GROMACS .gro file of C-alpha atoms in nm:
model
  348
    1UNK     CA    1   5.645   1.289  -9.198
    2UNK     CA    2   5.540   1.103  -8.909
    3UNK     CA    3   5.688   0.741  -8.857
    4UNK     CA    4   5.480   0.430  -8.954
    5UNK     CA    5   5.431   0.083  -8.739
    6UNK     CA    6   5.614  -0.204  -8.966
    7UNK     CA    7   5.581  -0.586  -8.881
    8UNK     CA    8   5.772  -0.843  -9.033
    9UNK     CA    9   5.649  -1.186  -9.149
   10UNK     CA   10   5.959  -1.452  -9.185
   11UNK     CA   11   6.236  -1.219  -9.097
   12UNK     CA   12   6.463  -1.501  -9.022
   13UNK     CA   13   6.467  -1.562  -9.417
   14UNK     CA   14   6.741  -1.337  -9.590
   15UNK     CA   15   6.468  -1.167  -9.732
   16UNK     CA   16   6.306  -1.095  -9.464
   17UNK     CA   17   6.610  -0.987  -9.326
   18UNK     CA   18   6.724  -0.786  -9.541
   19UNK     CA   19   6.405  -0.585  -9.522
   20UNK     CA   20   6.499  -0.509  -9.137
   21UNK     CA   21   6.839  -0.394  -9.263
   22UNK     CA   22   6.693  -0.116  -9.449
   23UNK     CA   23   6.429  -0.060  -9.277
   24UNK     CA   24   6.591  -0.010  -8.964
   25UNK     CA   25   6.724   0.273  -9.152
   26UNK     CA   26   6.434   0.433  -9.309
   27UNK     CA   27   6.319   0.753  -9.197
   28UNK     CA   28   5.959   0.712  -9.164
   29UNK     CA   29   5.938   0.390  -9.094
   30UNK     CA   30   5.926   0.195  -8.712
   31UNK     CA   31   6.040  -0.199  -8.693
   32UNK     CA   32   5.746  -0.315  -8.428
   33UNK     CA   33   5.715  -0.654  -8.540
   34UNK     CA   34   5.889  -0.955  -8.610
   35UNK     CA   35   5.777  -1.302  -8.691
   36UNK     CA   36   5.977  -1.618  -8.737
   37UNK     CA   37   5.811  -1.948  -8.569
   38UNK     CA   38   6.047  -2.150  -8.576
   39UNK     CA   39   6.313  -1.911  -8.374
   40UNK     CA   40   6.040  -1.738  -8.178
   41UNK     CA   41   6.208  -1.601  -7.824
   42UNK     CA   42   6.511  -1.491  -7.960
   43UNK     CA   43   6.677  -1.213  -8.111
   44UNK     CA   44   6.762  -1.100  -8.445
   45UNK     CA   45   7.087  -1.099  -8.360
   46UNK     CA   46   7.097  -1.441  -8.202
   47UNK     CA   47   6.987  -1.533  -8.563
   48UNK     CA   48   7.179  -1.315  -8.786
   49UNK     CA   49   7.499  -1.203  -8.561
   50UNK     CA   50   7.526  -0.884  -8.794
   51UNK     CA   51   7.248  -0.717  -8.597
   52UNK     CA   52   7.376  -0.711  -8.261
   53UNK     CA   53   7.399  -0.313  -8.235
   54UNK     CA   54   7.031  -0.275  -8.312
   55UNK     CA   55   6.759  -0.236  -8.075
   56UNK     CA   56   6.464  -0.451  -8.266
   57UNK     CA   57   6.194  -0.655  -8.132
   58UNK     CA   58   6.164  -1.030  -8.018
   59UNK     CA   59   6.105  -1.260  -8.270
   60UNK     CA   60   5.733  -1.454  -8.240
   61UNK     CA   61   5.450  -1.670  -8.372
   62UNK     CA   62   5.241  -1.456  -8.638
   63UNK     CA   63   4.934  -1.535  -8.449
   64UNK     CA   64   5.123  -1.358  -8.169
   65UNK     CA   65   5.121  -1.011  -8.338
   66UNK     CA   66   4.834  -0.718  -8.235
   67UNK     CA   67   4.825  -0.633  -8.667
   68UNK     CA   68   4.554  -0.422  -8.577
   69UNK     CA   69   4.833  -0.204  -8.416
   70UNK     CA   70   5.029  -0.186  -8.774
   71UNK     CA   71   5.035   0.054  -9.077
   72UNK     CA   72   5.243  -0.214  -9.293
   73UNK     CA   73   5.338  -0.561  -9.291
   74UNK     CA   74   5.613  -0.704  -9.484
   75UNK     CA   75   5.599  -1.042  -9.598
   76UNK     CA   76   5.916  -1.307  -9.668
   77UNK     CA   77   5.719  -1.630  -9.605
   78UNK     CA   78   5.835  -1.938  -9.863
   79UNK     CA   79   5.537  -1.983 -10.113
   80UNK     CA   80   5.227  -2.135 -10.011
   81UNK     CA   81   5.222  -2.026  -9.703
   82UNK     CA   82   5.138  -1.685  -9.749
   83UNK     CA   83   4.790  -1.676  -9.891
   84UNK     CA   84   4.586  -1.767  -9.567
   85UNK     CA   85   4.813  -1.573  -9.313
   86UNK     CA   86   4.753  -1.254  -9.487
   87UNK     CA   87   4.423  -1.312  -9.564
   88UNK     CA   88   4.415  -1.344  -9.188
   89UNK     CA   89   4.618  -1.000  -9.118
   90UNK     CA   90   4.405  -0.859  -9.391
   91UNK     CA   91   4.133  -0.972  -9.173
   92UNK     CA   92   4.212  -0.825  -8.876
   93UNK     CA   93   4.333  -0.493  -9.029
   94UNK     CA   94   4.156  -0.453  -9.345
   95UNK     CA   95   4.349  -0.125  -9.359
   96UNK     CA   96   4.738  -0.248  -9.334
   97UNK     CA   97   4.909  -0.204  -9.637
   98UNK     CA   98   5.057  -0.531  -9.736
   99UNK     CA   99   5.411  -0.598  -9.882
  100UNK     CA  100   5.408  -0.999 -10.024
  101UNK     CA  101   5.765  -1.109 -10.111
  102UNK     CA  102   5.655  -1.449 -10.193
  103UNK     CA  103   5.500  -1.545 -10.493
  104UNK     CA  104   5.166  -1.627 -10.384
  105UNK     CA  105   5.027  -1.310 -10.560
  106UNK     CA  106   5.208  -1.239 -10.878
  107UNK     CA  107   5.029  -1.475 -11.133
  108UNK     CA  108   4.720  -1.338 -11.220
  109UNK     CA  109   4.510  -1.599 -11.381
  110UNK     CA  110   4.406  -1.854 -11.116
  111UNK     CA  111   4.407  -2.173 -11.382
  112UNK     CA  112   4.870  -2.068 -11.425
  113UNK     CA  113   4.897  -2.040 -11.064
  114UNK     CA  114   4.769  -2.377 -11.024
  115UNK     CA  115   4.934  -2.506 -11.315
  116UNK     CA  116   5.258  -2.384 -11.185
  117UNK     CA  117   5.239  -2.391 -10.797
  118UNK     CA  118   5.041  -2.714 -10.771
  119UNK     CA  119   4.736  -2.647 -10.562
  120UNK     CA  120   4.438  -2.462 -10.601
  121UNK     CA  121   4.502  -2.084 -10.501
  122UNK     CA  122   4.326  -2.040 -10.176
  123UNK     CA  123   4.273  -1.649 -10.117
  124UNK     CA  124   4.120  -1.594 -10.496
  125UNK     CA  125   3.937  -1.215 -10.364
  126UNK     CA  126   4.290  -1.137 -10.248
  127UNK     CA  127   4.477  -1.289 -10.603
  128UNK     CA  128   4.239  -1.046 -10.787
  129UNK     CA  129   4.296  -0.748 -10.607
  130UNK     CA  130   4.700  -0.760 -10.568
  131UNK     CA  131   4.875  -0.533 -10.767
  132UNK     CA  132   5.156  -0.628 -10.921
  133UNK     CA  133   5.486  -0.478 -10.805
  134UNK     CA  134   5.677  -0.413 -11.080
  135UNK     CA  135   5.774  -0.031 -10.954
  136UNK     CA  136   5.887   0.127 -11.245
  137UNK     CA  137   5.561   0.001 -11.430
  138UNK     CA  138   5.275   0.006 -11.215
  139UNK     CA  139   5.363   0.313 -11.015
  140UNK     CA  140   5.014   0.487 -11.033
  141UNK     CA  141   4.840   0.095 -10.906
  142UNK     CA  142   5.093   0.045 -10.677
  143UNK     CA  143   5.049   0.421 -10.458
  144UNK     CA  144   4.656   0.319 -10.417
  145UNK     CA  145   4.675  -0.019 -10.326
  146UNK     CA  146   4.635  -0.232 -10.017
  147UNK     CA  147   4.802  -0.575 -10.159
  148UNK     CA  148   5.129  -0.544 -10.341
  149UNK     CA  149   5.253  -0.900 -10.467
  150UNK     CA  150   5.638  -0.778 -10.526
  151UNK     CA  151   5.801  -0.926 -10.792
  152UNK     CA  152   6.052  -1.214 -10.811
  153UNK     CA  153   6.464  -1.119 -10.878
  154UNK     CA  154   6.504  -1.253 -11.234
  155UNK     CA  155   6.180  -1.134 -11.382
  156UNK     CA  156   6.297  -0.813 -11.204
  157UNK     CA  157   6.597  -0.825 -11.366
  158UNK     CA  158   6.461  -0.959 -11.704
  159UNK     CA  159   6.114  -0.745 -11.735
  160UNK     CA  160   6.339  -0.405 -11.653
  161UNK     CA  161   6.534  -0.538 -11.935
  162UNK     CA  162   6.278  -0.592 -12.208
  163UNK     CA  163   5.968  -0.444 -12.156
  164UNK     CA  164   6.000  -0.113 -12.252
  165UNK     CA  165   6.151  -0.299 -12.608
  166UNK     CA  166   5.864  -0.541 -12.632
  167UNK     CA  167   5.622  -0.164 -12.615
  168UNK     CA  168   5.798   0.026 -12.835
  169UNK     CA  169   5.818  -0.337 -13.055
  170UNK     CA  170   6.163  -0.351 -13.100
  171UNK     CA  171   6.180  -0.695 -13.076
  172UNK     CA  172   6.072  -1.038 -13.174
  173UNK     CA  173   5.853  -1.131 -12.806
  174UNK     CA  174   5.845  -1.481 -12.956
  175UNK     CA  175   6.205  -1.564 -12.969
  176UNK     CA  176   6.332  -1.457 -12.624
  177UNK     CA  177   6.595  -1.659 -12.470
  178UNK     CA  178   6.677  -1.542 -12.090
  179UNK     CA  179   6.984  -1.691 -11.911
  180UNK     CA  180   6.967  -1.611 -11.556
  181UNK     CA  181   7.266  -1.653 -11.304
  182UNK     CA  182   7.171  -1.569 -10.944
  183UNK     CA  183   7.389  -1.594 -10.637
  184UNK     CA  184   7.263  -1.862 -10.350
  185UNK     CA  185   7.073  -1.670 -10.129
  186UNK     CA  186   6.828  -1.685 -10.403
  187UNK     CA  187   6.726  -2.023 -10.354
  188UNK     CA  188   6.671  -1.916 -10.011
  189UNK     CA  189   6.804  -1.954  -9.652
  190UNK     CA  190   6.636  -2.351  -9.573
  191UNK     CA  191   6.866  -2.635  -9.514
  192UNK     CA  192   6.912  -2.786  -9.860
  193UNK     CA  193   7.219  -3.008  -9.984
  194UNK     CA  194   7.211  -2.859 -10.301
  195UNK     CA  195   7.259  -2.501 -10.169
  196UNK     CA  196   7.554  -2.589  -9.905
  197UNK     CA  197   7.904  -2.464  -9.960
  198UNK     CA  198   8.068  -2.777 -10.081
  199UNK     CA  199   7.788  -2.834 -10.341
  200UNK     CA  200   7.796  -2.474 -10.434
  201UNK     CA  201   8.176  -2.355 -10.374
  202UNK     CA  202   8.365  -2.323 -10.734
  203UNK     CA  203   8.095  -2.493 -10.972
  204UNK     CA  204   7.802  -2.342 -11.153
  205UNK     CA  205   7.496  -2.550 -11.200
  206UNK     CA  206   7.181  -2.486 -11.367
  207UNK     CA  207   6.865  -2.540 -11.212
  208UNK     CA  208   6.491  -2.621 -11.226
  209UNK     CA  209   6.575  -2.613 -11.636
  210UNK     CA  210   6.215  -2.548 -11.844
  211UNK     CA  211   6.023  -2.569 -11.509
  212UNK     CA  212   6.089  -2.245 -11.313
  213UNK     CA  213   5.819  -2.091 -11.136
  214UNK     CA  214   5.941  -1.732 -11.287
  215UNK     CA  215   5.881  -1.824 -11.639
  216UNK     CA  216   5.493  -1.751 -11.599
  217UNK     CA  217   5.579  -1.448 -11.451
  218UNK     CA  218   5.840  -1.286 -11.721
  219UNK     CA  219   5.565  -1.447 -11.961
  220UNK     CA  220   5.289  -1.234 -11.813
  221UNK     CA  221   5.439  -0.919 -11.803
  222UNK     CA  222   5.610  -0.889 -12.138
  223UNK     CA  223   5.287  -1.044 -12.261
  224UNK     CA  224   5.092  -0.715 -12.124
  225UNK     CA  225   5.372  -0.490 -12.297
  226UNK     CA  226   5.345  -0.689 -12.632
  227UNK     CA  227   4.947  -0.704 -12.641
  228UNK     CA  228   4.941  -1.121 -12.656
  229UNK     CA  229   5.036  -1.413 -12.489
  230UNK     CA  230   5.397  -1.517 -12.516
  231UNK     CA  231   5.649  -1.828 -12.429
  232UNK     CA  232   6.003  -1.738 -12.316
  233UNK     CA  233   6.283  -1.956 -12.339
  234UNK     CA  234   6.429  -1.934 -11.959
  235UNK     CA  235   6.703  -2.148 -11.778
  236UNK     CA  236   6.834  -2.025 -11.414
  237UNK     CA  237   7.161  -2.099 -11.250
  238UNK     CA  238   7.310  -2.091 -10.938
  239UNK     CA  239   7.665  -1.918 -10.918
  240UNK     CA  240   7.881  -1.980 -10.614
  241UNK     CA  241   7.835  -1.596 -10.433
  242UNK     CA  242   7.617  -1.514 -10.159
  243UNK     CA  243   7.417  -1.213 -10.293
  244UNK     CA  244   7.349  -1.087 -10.669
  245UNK     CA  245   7.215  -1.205 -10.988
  246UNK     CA  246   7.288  -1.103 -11.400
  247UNK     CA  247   7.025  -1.191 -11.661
  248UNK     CA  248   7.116  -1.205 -12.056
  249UNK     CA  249   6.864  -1.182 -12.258
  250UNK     CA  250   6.904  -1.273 -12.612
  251UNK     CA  251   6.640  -1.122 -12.886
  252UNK     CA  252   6.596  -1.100 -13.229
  253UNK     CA  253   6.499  -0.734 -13.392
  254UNK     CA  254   6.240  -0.627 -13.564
  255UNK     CA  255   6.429  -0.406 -13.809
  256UNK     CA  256   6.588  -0.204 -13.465
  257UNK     CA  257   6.934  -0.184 -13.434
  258UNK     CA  258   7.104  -0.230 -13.072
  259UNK     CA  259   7.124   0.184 -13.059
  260UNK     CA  260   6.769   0.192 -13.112
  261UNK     CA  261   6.748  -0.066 -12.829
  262UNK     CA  262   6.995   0.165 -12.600
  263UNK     CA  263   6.746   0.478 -12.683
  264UNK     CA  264   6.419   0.316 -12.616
  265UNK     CA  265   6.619   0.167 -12.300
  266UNK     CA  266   6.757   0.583 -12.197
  267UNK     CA  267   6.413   0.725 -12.266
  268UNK     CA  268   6.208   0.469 -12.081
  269UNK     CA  269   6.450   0.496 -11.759
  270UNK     CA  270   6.588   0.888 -11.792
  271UNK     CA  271   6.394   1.003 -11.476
  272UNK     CA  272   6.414   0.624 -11.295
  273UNK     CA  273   6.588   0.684 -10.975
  274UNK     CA  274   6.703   0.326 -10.961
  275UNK     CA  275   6.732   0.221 -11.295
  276UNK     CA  276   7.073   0.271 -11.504
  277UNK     CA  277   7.173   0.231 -11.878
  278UNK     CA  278   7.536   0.175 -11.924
  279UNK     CA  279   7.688   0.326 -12.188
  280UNK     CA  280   7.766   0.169 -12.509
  281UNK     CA  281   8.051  -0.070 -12.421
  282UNK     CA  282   7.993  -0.108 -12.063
  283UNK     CA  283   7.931  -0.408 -11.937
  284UNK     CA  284   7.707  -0.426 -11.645
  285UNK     CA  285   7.828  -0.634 -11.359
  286UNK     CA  286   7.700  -0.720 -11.038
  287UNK     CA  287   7.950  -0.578 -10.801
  288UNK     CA  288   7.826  -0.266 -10.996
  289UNK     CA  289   7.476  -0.301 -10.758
  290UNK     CA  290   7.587  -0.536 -10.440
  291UNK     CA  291   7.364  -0.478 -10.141
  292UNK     CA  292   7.214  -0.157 -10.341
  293UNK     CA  293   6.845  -0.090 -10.482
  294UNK     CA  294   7.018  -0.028 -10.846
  295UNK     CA  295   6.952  -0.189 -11.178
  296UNK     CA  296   7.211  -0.150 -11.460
  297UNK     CA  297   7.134  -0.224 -11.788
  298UNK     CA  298   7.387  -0.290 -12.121
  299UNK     CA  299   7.265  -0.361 -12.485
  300UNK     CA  300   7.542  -0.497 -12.733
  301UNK     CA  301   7.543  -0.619 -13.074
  302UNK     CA  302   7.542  -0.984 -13.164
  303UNK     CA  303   7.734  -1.152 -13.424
  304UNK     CA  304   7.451  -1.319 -13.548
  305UNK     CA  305   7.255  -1.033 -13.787
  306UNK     CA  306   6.926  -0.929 -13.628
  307UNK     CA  307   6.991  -1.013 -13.299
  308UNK     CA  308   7.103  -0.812 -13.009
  309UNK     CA  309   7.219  -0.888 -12.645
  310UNK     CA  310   7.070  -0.705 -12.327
  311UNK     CA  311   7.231  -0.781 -11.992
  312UNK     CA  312   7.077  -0.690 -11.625
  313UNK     CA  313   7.246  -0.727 -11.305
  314UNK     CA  314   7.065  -0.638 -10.954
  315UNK     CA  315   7.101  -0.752 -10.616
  316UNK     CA  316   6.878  -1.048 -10.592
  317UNK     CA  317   6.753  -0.950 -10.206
  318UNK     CA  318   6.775  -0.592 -10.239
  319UNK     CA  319   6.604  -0.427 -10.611
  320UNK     CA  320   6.508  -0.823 -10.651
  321UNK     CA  321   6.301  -0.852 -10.341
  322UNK     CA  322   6.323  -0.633 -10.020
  323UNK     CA  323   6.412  -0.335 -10.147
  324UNK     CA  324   6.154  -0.307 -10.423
  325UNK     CA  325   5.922  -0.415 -10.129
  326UNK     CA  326   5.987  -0.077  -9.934
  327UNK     CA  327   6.010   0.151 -10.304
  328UNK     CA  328   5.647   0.020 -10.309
  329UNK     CA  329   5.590   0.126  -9.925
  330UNK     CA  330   5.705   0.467 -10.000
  331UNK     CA  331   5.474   0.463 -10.300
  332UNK     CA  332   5.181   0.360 -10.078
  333UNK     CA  333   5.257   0.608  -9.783
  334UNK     CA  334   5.337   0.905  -9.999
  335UNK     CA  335   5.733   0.926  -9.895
  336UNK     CA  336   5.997   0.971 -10.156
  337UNK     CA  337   6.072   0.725 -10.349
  338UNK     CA  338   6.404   0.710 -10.285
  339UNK     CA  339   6.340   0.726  -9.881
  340UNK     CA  340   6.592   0.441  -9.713
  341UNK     CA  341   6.717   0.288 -10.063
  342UNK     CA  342   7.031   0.503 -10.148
  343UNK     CA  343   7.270   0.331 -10.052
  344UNK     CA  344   7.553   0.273 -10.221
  345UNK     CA  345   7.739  -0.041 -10.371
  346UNK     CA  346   7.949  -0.250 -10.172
  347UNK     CA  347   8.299  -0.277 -10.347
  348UNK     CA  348   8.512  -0.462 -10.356
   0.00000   0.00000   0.00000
């Protein structure tokens, strides 16, 4: 298969980074483009020193960029930014496939986005015709569309985790508690004094407790799978590693047991190639998945009768954000799947 022309919105982000990482990699696909403002002139590897053997373009303005030249651009632009620049690519190459990392396109219905994000949205054709990203669920959408608004990590992590339960009604969708723990380069790469090391270094803090932006998102998805609207209960934290994130979910049953959990769990993801059910005792962890495009999965019996446990663990910028990004691009370009996301975990 011939090679396709890739740009890169906010590649000095370690999103956006990590999408050059494997995409340097990928078989069919050609880094062409790179944007960062703020660092335009210089190198990737002036910015991240890990890329000095690669031979990748300058980094420059997105007004800069020729994306009438591109088959694909990748975007890992903070939220709120992203609406009117790829409105504008879109614009100027109505026939780019493009890959949003941000969350400007996930929510569906305008009147949550602007409940949640705080402004009006501002590219409503565009908000209607994005696709959610969701691979293992929206496959078919996802290989004919032109806008793919890629999830966030934890309602990767969670919705992997309980939506095939909340179909096959397994479980209680309005008593879902979801305690997220996701390393630091989840809150993303800016300058913040809550993120630096001496903040961060052996503590674990919660964070943005009843009011993160992800709730809507876990709540529209397993709201599809159960047929209604829904309210999760969902706290994130910040744990003091750079990469990876583990999501426990606890649910109540609707006269399932946690085997029938496990089976609904092993049938929904038998043929996934990134998807993984432990088995029964196993406890998922996230050096299990570091720097891979893997999701492992555990379900375990609570004390408490009716109730179950389900645990996820991912790597926050790999299955959580860039590397769903390109399973979608090799859904949209008709490569395998699999094409430039095998990699293995990094352990220890």
């Amino acid at each position: 298969m011939s090679s396709k022309k890739i740009g890169i919105l906010g590649a000095s982000g370690y999103t956006g980074a990590d999408a050059v990482r494997l995409l340097a990699r990928h078989p069919n696909a050609e880094i062409v483009a790179l944007t960062a403002n703020t660092h335009a002139g210089k190198s990737m590897g002036d910015v991240f020193p890990h890329f000095f053997m690669l031979d990748l373009p300058k980094l420059v303005e997105w007004e800069k960029v020729d994306w009438s030249k591109l088959d694909a651009v990748f975007c890992g632009l903070p939220h709120g930014t992203t609406q009117e620049i790829i409105a504008a690519v879109l614009e100027a190459n109505p026939k780019i496939k493009v890959l949003d990392m941000s969350a400007d396109f996930r929510l569906r219905d305008k009147n949550t986005y602007a409940q949640w994000y705080g402004h009006e949205h501002r590219a409503l054709e565009l908000q209607g015709e994005a696709v959610y990203g969701l691979t293992e669920f929206y496959r078919e959408k996802i290989a004919s569309a032109r806008l793919v608004a890629c999830p966030g990590c934890y309602p990767t992590a969670a919705l992997l985790a309980l939506v095939p339960l909340a179909k096959a009604k397994l479980i209680d969708v309005d008593d879902l508690v979801i305690d997220a723990k996701s390393g630091v380069t989840g809150a993303g790469r800016g300058l913040k004094q809550s993120t630096l090391f001496s903040e961060v270094g052996e503590g674990l803090s919660p964070y943005s407790v009843g009011t993160h932006r992800h709730a809507p998102e876990i709540e529209q998805e397993i709201g599809v799978a159960a047929g209604h609207a829904v309210t999760v209960n969902f706290t994130p934290h910040l744990i003091p590693m750079a990469r990876g994130e583990l999501c426990t979910s606890y649910v109540k049953l609707n006269g399932a047991t946690p085997d029938d959990l496990r089976t609904a769990l092993e049938k929904a993801y038998g043929n996934e190639p990134f998807v993984r059910v432990a088995n029964k005792g196993v406890m998922p962890q996230t050096q299990n998945v570091r720097g891979s495009n893997y999701v492992q999965i555990g379900v375990f019996p609570d004390r408490i009768k009716n109730r179950a446990i389900v645990i996820s663990v991912l790597d926050n910028l790999v299955k959580g954000s860039a590397g769903q990004a390109i399973q979608n691009m090799n859904l949209m370009f008709g490569f395998p799947e699999t094409a430039g996301l095998e990699q293995i975990a990094l352990f220890p």
